[in-house]
Coordinates of C-alpha atoms and ligand atoms in Angstrom, one line a residue:
X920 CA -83.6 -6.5 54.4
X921 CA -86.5 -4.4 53.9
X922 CA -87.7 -2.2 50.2
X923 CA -85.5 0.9 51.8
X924 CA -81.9 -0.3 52.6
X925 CA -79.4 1.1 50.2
X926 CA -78.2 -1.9 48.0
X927 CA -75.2 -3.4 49.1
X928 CA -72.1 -2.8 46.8
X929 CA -69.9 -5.3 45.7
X930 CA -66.4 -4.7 47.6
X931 CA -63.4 -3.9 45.0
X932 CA -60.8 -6.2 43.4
X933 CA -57.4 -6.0 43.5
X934 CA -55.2 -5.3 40.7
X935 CA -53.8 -8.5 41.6
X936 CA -57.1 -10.4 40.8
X937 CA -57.3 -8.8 37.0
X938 CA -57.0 -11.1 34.3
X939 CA -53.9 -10.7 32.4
X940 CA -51.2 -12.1 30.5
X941 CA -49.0 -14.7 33.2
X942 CA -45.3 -13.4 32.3
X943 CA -41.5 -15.0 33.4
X944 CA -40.5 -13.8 36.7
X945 CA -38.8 -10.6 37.6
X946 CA -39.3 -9.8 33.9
X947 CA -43.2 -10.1 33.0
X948 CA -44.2 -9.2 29.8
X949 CA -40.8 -7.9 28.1
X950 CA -40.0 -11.4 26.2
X951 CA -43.2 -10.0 24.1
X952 CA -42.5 -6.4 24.2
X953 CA -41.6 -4.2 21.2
X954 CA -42.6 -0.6 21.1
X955 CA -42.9 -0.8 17.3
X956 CA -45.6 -3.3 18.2
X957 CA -46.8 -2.5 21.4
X958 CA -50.5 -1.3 20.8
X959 CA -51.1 -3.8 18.6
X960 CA -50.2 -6.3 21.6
X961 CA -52.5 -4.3 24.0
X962 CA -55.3 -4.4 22.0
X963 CA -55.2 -8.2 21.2
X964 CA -55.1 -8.8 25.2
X965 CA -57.6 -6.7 25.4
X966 CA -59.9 -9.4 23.3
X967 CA -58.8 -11.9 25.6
X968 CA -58.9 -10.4 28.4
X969 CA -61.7 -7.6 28.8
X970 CA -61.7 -4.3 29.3
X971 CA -59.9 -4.0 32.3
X972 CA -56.5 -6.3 32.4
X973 CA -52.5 -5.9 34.4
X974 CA -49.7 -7.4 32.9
X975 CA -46.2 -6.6 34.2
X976 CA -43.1 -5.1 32.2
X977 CA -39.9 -5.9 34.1
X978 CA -41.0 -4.6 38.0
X979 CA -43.8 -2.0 36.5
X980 CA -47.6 -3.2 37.2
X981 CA -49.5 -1.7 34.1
X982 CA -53.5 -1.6 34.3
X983 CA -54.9 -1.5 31.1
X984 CA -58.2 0.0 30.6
X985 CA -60.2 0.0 27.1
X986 CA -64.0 1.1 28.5
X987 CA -65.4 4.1 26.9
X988 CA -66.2 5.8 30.3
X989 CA -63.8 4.4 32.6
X990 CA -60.9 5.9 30.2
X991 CA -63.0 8.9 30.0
X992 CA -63.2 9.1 33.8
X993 CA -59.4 8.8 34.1
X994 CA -59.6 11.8 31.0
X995 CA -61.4 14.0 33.5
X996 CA -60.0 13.6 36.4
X997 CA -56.9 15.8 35.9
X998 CA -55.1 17.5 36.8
X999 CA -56.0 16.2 40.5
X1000 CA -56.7 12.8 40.1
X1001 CA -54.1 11.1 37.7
X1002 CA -51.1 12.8 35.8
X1003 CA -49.0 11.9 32.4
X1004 CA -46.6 8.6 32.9
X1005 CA -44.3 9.9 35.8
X1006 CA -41.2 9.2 33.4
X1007 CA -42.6 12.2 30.9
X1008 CA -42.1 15.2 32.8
X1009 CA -38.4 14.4 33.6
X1010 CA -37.3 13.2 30.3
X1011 CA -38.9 15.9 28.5
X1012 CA -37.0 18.2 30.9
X1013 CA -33.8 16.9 30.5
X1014 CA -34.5 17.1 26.7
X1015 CA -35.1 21.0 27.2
X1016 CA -38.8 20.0 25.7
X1017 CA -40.9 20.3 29.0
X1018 CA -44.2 22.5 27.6
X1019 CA -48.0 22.0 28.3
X1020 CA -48.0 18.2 27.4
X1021 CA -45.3 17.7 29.6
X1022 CA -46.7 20.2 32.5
X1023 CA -48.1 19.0 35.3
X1024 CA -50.6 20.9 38.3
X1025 CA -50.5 24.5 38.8
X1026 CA -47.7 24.9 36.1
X1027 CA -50.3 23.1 33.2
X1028 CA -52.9 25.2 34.7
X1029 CA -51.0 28.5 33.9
X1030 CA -49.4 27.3 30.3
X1031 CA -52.9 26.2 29.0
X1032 CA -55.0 29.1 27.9
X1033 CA -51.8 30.8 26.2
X1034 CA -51.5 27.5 23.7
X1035 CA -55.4 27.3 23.9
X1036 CA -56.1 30.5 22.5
X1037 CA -53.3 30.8 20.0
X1038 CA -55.2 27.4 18.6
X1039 CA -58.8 28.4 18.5
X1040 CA -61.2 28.6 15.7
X1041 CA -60.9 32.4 15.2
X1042 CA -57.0 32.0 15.1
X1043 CA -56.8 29.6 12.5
X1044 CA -59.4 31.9 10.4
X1045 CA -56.9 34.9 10.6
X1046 CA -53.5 32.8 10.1
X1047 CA -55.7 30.8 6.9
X1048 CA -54.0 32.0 4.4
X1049 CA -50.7 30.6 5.8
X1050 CA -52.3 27.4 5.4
X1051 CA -53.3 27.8 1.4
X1052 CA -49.6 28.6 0.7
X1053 CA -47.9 25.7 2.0
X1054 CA -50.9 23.3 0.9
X1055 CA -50.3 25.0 -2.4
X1056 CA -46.0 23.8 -2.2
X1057 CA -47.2 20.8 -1.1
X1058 CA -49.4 20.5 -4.5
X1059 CA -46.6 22.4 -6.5
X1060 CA -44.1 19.3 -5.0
X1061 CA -46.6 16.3 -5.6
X1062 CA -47.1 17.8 -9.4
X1063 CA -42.9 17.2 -9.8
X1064 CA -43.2 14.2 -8.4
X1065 CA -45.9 12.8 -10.9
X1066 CA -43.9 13.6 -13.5
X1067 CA -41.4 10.9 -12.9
X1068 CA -43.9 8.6 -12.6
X1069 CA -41.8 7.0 -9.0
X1070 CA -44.3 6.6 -6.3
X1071 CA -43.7 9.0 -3.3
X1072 CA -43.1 8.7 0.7
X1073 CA -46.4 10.9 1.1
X1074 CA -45.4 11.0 4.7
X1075 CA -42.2 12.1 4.9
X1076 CA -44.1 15.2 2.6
X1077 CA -46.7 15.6 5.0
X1078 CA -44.2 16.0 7.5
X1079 CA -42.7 19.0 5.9
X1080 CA -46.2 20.4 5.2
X1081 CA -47.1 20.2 9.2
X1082 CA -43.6 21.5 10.1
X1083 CA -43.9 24.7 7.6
X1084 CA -47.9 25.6 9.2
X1085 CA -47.1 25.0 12.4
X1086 CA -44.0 27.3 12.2
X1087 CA -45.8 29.8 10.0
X1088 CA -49.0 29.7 12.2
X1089 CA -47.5 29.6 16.1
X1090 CA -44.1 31.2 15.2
X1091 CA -45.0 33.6 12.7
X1092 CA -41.4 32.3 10.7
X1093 CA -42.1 30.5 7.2
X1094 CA -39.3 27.4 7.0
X1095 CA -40.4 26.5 3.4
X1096 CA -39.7 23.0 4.1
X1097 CA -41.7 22.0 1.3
X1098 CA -39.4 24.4 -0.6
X1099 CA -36.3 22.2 0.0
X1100 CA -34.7 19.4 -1.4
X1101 CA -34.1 16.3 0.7
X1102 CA -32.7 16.2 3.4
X1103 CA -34.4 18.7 5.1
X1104 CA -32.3 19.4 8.4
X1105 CA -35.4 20.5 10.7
X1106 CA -37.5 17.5 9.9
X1107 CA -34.2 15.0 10.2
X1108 CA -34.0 16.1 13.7
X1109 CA -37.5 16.2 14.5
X1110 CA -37.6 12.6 13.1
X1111 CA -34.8 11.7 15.7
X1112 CA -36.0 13.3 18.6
X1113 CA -39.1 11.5 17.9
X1114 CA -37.1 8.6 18.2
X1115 CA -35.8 9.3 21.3
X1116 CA -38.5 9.8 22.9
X1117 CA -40.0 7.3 22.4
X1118 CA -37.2 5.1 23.3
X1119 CA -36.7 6.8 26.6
X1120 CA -40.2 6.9 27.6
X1121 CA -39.9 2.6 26.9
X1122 CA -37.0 2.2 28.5
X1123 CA -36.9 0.1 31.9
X1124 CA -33.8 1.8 33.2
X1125 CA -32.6 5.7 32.1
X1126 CA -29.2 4.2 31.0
X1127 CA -28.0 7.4 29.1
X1128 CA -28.3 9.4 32.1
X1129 CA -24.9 6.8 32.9
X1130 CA -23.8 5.9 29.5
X1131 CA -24.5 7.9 26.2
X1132 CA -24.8 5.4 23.1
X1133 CA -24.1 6.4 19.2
X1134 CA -28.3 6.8 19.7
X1135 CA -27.7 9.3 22.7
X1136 CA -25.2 11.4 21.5
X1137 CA -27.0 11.3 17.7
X1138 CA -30.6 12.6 19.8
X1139 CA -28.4 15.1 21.7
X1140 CA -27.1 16.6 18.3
X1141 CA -30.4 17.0 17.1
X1142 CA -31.6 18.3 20.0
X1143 CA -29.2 21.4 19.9
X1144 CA -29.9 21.6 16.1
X1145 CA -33.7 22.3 16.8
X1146 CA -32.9 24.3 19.7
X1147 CA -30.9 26.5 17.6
X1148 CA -34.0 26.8 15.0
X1149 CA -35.8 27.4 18.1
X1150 CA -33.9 30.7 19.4
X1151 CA -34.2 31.6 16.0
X1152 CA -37.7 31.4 16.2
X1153 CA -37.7 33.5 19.4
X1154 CA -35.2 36.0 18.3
X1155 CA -37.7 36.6 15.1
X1156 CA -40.4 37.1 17.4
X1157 CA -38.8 39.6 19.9
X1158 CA -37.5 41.9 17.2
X1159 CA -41.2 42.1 15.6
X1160 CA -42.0 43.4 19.2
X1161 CA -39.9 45.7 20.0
X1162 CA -41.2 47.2 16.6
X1163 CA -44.6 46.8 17.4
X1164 CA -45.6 46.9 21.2
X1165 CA -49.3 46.7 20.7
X1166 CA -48.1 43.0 19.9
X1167 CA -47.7 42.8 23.8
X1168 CA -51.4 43.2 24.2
X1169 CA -52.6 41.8 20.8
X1170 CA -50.6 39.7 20.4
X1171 CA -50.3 37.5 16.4
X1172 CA -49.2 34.5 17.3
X1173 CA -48.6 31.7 19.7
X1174 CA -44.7 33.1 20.3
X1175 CA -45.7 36.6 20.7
X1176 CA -48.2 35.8 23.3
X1177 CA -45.5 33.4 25.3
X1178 CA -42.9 36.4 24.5
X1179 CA -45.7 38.8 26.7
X1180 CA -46.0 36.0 28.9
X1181 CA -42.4 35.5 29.6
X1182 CA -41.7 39.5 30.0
X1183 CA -44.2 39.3 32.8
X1184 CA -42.3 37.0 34.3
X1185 CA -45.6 34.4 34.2
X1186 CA -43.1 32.2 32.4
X1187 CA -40.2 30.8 32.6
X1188 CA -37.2 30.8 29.5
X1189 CA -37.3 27.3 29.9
X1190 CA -40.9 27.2 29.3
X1191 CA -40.9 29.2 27.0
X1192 CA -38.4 27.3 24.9
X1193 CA -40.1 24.4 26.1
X1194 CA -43.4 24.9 24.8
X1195 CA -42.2 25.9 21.3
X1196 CA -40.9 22.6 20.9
X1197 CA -43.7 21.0 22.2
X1198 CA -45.8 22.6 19.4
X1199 CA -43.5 22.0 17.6
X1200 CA -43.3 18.6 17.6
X1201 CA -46.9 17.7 18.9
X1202 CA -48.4 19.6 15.7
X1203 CA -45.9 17.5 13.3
X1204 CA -46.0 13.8 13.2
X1205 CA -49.8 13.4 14.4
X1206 CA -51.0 14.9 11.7
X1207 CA -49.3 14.1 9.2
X1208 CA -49.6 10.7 9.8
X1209 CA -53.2 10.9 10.0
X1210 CA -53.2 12.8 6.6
X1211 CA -50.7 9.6 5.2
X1212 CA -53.7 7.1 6.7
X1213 CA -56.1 8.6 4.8
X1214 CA -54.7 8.8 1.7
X1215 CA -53.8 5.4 2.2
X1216 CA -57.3 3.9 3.1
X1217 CA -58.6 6.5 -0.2
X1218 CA -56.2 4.7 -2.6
X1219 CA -58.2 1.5 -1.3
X1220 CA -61.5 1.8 -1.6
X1221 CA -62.1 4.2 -4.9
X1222 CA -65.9 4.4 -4.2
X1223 CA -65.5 6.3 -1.6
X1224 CA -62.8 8.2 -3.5
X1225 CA -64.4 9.3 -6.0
X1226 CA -67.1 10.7 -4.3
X1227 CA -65.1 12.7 -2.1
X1228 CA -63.4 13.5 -5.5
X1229 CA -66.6 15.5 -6.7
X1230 CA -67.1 17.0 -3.5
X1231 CA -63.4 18.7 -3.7
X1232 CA -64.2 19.6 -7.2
X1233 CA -66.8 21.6 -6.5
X1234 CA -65.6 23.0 -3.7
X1235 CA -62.7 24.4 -5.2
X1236 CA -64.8 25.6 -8.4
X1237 CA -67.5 27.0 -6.0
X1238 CA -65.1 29.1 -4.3
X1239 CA -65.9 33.2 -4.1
X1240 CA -62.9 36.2 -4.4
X1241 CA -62.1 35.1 -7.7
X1242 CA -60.7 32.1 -6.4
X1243 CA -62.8 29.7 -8.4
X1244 CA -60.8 26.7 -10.2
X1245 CA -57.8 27.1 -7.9
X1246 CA -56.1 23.9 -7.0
X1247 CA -56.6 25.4 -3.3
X1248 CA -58.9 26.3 -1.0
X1249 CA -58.7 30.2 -0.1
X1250 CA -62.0 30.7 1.2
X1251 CA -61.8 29.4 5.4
X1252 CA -66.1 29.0 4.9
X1253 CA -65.0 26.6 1.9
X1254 CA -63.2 24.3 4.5
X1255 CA -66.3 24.2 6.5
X1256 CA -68.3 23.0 3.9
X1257 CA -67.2 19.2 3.2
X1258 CA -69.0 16.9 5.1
X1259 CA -67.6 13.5 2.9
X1260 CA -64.1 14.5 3.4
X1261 CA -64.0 15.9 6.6
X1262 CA -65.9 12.4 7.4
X1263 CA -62.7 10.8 6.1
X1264 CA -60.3 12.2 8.5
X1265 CA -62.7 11.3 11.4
X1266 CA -63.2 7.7 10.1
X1267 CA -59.4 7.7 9.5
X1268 CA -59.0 8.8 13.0
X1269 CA -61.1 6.0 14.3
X1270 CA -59.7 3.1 12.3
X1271 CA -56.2 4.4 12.6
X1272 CA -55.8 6.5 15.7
X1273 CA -52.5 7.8 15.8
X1274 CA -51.8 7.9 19.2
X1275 CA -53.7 4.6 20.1
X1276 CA -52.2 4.8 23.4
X1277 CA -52.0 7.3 26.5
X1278 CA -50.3 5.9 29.8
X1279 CA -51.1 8.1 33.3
X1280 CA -49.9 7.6 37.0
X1281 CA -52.8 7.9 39.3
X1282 CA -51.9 10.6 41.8
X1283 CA -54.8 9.2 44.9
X1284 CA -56.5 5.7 45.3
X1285 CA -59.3 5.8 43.1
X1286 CA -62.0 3.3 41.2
X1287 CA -62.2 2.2 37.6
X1288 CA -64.7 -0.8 36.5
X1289 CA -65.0 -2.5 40.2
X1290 CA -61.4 -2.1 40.5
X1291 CA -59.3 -0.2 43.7
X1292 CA -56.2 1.1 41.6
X1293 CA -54.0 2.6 44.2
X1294 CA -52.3 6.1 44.1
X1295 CA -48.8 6.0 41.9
X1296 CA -50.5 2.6 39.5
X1297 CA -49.6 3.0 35.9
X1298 CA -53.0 3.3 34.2
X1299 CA -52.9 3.3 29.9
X1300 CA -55.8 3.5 28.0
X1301 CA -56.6 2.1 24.5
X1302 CA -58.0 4.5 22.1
X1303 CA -59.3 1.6 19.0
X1304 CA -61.3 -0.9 21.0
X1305 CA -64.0 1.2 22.2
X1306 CA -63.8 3.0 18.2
X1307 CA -64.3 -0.2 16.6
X1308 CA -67.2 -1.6 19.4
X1309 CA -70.4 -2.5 17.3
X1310 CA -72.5 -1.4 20.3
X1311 CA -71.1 2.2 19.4
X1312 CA -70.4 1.7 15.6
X1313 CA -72.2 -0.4 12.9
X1314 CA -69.9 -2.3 10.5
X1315 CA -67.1 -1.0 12.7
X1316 CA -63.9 -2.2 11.2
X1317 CA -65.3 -1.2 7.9
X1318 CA -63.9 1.8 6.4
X1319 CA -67.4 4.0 5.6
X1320 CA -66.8 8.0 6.2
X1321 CA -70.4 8.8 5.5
X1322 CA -71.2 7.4 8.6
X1323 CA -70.1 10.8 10.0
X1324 CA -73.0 12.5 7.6
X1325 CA -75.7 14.1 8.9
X1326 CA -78.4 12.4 6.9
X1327 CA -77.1 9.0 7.4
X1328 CA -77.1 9.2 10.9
X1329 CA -80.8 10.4 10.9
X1330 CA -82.2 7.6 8.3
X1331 CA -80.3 4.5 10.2
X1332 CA -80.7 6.1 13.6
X1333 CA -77.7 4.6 14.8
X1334 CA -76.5 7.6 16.2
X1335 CA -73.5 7.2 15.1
X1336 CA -72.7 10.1 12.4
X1337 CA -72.8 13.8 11.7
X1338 CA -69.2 15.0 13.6
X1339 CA -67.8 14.8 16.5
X1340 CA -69.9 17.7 17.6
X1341 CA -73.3 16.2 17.3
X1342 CA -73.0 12.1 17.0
X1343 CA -74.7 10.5 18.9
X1344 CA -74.0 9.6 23.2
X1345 CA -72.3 5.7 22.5
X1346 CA -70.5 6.9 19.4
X1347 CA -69.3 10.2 21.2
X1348 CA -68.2 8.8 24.2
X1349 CA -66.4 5.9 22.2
X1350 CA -64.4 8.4 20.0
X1351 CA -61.4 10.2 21.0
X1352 CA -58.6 10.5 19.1
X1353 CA -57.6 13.6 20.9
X1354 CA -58.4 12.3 24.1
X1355 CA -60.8 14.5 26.5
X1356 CA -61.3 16.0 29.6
X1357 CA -59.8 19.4 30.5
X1358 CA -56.2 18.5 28.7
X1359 CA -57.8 17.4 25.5
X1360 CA -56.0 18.3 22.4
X1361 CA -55.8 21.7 21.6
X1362 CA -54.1 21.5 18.3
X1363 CA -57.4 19.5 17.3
X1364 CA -59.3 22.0 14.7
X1365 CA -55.7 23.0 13.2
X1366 CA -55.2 19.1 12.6
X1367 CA -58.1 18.5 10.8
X1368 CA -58.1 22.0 9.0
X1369 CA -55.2 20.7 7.6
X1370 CA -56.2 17.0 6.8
X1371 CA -59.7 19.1 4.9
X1372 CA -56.8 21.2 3.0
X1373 CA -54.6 18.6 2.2
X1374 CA -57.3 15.8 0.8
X1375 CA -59.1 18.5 -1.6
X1376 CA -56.3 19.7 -3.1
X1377 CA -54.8 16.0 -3.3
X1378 CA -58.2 14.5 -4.2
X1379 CA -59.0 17.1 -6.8
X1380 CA -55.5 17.0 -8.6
X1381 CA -54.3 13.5 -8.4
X1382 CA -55.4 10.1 -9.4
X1383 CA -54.0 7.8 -6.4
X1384 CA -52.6 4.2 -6.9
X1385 CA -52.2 1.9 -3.8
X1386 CA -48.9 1.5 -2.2
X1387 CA -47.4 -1.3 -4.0
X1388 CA -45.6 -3.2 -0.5
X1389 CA -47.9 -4.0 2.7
X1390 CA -48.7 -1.0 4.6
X1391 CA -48.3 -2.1 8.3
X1392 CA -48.8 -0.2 11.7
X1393 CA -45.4 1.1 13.4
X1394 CA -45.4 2.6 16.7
X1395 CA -42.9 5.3 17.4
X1396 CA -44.2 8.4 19.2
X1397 CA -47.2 8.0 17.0
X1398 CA -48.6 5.4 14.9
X1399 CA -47.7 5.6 11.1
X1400 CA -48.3 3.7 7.9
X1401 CA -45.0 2.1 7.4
X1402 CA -44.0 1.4 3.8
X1403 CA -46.7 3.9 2.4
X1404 CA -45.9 4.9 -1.1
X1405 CA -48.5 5.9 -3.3
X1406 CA -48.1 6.3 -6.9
X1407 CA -49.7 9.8 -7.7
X1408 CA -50.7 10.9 -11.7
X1409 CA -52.0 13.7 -12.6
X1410 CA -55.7 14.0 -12.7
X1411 CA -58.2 13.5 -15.8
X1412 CA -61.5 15.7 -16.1
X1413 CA -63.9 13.9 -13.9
X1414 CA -68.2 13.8 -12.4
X1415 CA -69.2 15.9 -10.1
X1416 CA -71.1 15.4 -6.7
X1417 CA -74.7 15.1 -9.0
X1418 CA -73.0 11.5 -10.5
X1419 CA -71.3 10.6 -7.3
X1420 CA -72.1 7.0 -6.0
X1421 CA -72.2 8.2 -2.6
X1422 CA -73.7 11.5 -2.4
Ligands
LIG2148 C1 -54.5 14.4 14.1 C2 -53.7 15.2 14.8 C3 -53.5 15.1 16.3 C4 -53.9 14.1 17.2 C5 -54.5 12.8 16.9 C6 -53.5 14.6 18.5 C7 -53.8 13.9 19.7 C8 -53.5 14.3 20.9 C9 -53.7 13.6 22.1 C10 -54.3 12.2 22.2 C11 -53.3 14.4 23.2 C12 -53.4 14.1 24.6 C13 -54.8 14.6 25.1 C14 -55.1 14.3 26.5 O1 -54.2 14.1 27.4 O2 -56.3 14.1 26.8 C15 -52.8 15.6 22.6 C16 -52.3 16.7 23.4 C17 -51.8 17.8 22.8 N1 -51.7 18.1 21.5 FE1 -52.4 17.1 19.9 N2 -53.0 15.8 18.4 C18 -53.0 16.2 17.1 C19 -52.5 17.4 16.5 C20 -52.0 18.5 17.3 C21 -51.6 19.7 16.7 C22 -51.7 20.1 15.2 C23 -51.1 20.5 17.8 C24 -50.5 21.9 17.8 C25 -49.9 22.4 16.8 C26 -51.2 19.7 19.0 C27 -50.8 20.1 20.2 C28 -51.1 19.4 21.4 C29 -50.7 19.8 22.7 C30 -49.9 21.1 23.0 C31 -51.1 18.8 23.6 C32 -51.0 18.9 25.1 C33 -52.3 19.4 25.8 C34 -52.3 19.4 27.3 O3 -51.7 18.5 27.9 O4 -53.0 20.3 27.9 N3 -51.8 18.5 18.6 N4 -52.9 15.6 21.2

């Protein structure tokens, strides 16, 4: 062979050569399979196994892939290349909830750059003060709760916080969940559809499309209940147009510009009810739980605490308008300037990624790490391993937010801080909690807009005691802390950043 020939490569495995997990025949896997449990499974075969394994559920052949840039190839290469899980679309059309996650090829391509602009930056600076008022409720219903001195499901209150922004911010209709006593109706049937769907998207055979359980017929109630809020919603929106055309063109919100959309006929009533649930529900548990995770990892390591402490106490006192002292942020430039905290969510998002799973269908034979995965293979990728990979992160199961700082990234030149923006290649391409590509996350600088908001206010008010019980991991559409109660007290005077360990 002479200096010039191309190097030879290697010819492609199989699936069927992968390393994996030997199951029981005709049912594979399912013996060990709960969904409660199921990343937590994924991820330990991925130690054993590497970063590319199959294992079988019932007749289904799943390829698991946890490589940085093999998951981000699969990211990228949609809408052509690879799709959601085939089951997704058809459930979430049955379930009258089939939006932009659920959209697939030309239809995605159209839905899109409605959500997309609705969630940009500059929206989110114009709709800001919807945030302040439900971050103050939320503030107004942690202070009752201190004064009984019982340690609250901070979830569940998250919950009703992302519920009333997302309704106020894309629907332009204040719920006031945070207003209510318990139960709240919307967020009891949000919970259960949640539930649902992630059962159905599990399930080996669609039984209820034969035979409709208690389960079936309690989702299918709750379904119509949020539908009904829906049309509300809807109804809200069309009667602010027909008052205001120029809303047609300029449109205020997310429902106004799907309203425009769905007059010129560029979308369907189904889509159009469909995406409002989408947001809806996509905007709800994700981040809420990731607020709940890092309150949760806060309450247990009070160095870090109380430095981000300071930092929210200056930022509230340092705030212009005459807004100085509030317990909130009012000033959107405020939110932009907390580098420990908004290192917190990110670090929160890394060790705790709440959806630590995505699962695709490839739509053409393609490649992935020496491997031929034919059109229609199941392909899910694993958000935590490459997060917590010491080639990409130092001390990476260690919860240490000012990683994300600026200045430490530059004096340990591990390239592994300052944002998402501006780490570092390894650490960039190893993060994504929002996933990537062309149908990354949208709802991304809302998300942690909120998280910023919540953990200032929280931070600056409230002294936080660790959940009493073991917090442990429980898959359901997301992953949340299960058992997460935190004991919150009202606040004593306090440093300031000058003092601050970490600063
Ligand atoms: C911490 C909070 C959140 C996390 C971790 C998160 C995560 C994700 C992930 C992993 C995806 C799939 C991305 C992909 O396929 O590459 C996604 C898609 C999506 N998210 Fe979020 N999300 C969050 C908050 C939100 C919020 C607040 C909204 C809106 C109110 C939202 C709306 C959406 C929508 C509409 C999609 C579908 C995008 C598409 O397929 O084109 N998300 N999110």
């Amino acid at each position: 062979m002479s200096s010039t020939d191309p190097v030879p490569t290697p010819p492609l495995q199989e699936v069927r050569d992968l390393p994996g997990p030997r199951g029981l025949p005709g049912l594979g896997m399912l013996h060990r399979w709960r969904v409660s449990r199921a990343h937590l499974l994924l991820e330990d075969w991925a130690q054993t196994y590497g970063p590319i394994y199959r294992f079988k559920l019932g007749p289904q052949t799943v390829v698991v892939v946890s490589e940085a840039d093999a998951m981000m190839r699969v990211l990228r290469e949609r809408p052509q290349g690879f799709r959601r899980h085939f089951a997704i679309r058809p459930i979430f059309r049955e379930m009258g909830i089939d939006g932009l996650f659920s959209a697939e090829g030309d239809d995605w391509r159209r839905q899109r750059p409605l959500v997309m602009r609705a969630l940009d930056p500059a929206h989110l600076r114009r709709f800001f003060p919807v945030i302040a008022t439900a971050t103050e409720r939320l503030h107004a219903r942690w202070l009752s709760s201190a004064a009984t001195g019982m340690p609250v499901d901070v979830r569940a209150d998250l919950t009703r916080y992302t519920v009333d922004v997302t309704c106020s911010l894309a629907f332009g209709t204040d719920v006031a969940t945070l207003t209510r006593d318990d139960p709240d109706p919307l967020q009891r049937d949000l919970d259960r559809i949640f539930t649902g769907i992630a059962h159905r998207i599990n399930a080996l055979w669609p039984s209820w499309r034969w035979y409709r359980t208690r389960a079936d017929r309690e989702i299918e109630r709750a379904l119509r209940a949020a539908s009904r809020a829906v049309q509300g919603f809807i109804a809200h929106a069309r009667t602010e147009m027909a008052a205001q055309p120029q809303l047609r063109d300029e449109p205020a919100n997310l429902l106004h510009a799907l309203l425009a959309a769905n007059e010129a006929q560029r979308l369907s009533d189904e889509e159009l009810h469909g995406n409002v649930m989408t947001l809806l529900l996509a905007g709800e548990d994700t981040t809420s739980n990731t607020i709940a995770w890092a309150l949760h990892l806060l309450s247990q390591h009070p160095d870090v605490l109380g430095a981000a402490r300071a930092e929210a106490i200056d930022a509230l006192g340092a705030q212009a308008g005459g807004h100085a002292g509030a317990v909130v942020l009012h000033d959107f430039e405020s939110t932009r300037q907390l580098p420990l905290i908004e290192g917190i969510v990110l670090e929160a998002l890394r060790l705790k990624p709440v959806a630590p799973l995505n699962m695709f269908t490839a739509l053409r034979d393609t490649e992935l790490l020496g491997t031929h995965i034919p059109a229609r293979s199941l392909v899910c990728i694993l958000k935590r391993p490459p997060a917590t990979d010491p080639q990409a992160f130092g001390d990476p199961q260690t919860f240490r937010p000012q990683r994300w700082l600026a200045g430490e990234a530059a004096a340990s030149g591990s390239g592994s801080g300052a944002g998402p923006d501006s780490v570092g290649g390894g650490a960039r391409r190893a993060f994504m909690p929002f996933g990537g590509g062309p149908r990354f996350c949208p709802g991304r600088y809302l998300a942690i807009l909120e998280a910023k908001m919540v953990l200032t206010t929280t931070l600056a008010a409230f002294e936080l005691t660790p959940s009493p019980e073991p917090v442990q991991e429980l898959m359901g559409m997301t992953m949340q802390p299960d058992g997460l109660k935190l004991r919150l007290s009202v606040q004593r005077p306090m440093r300031t950043a000058q003092n601050s360990p970490l600063c």
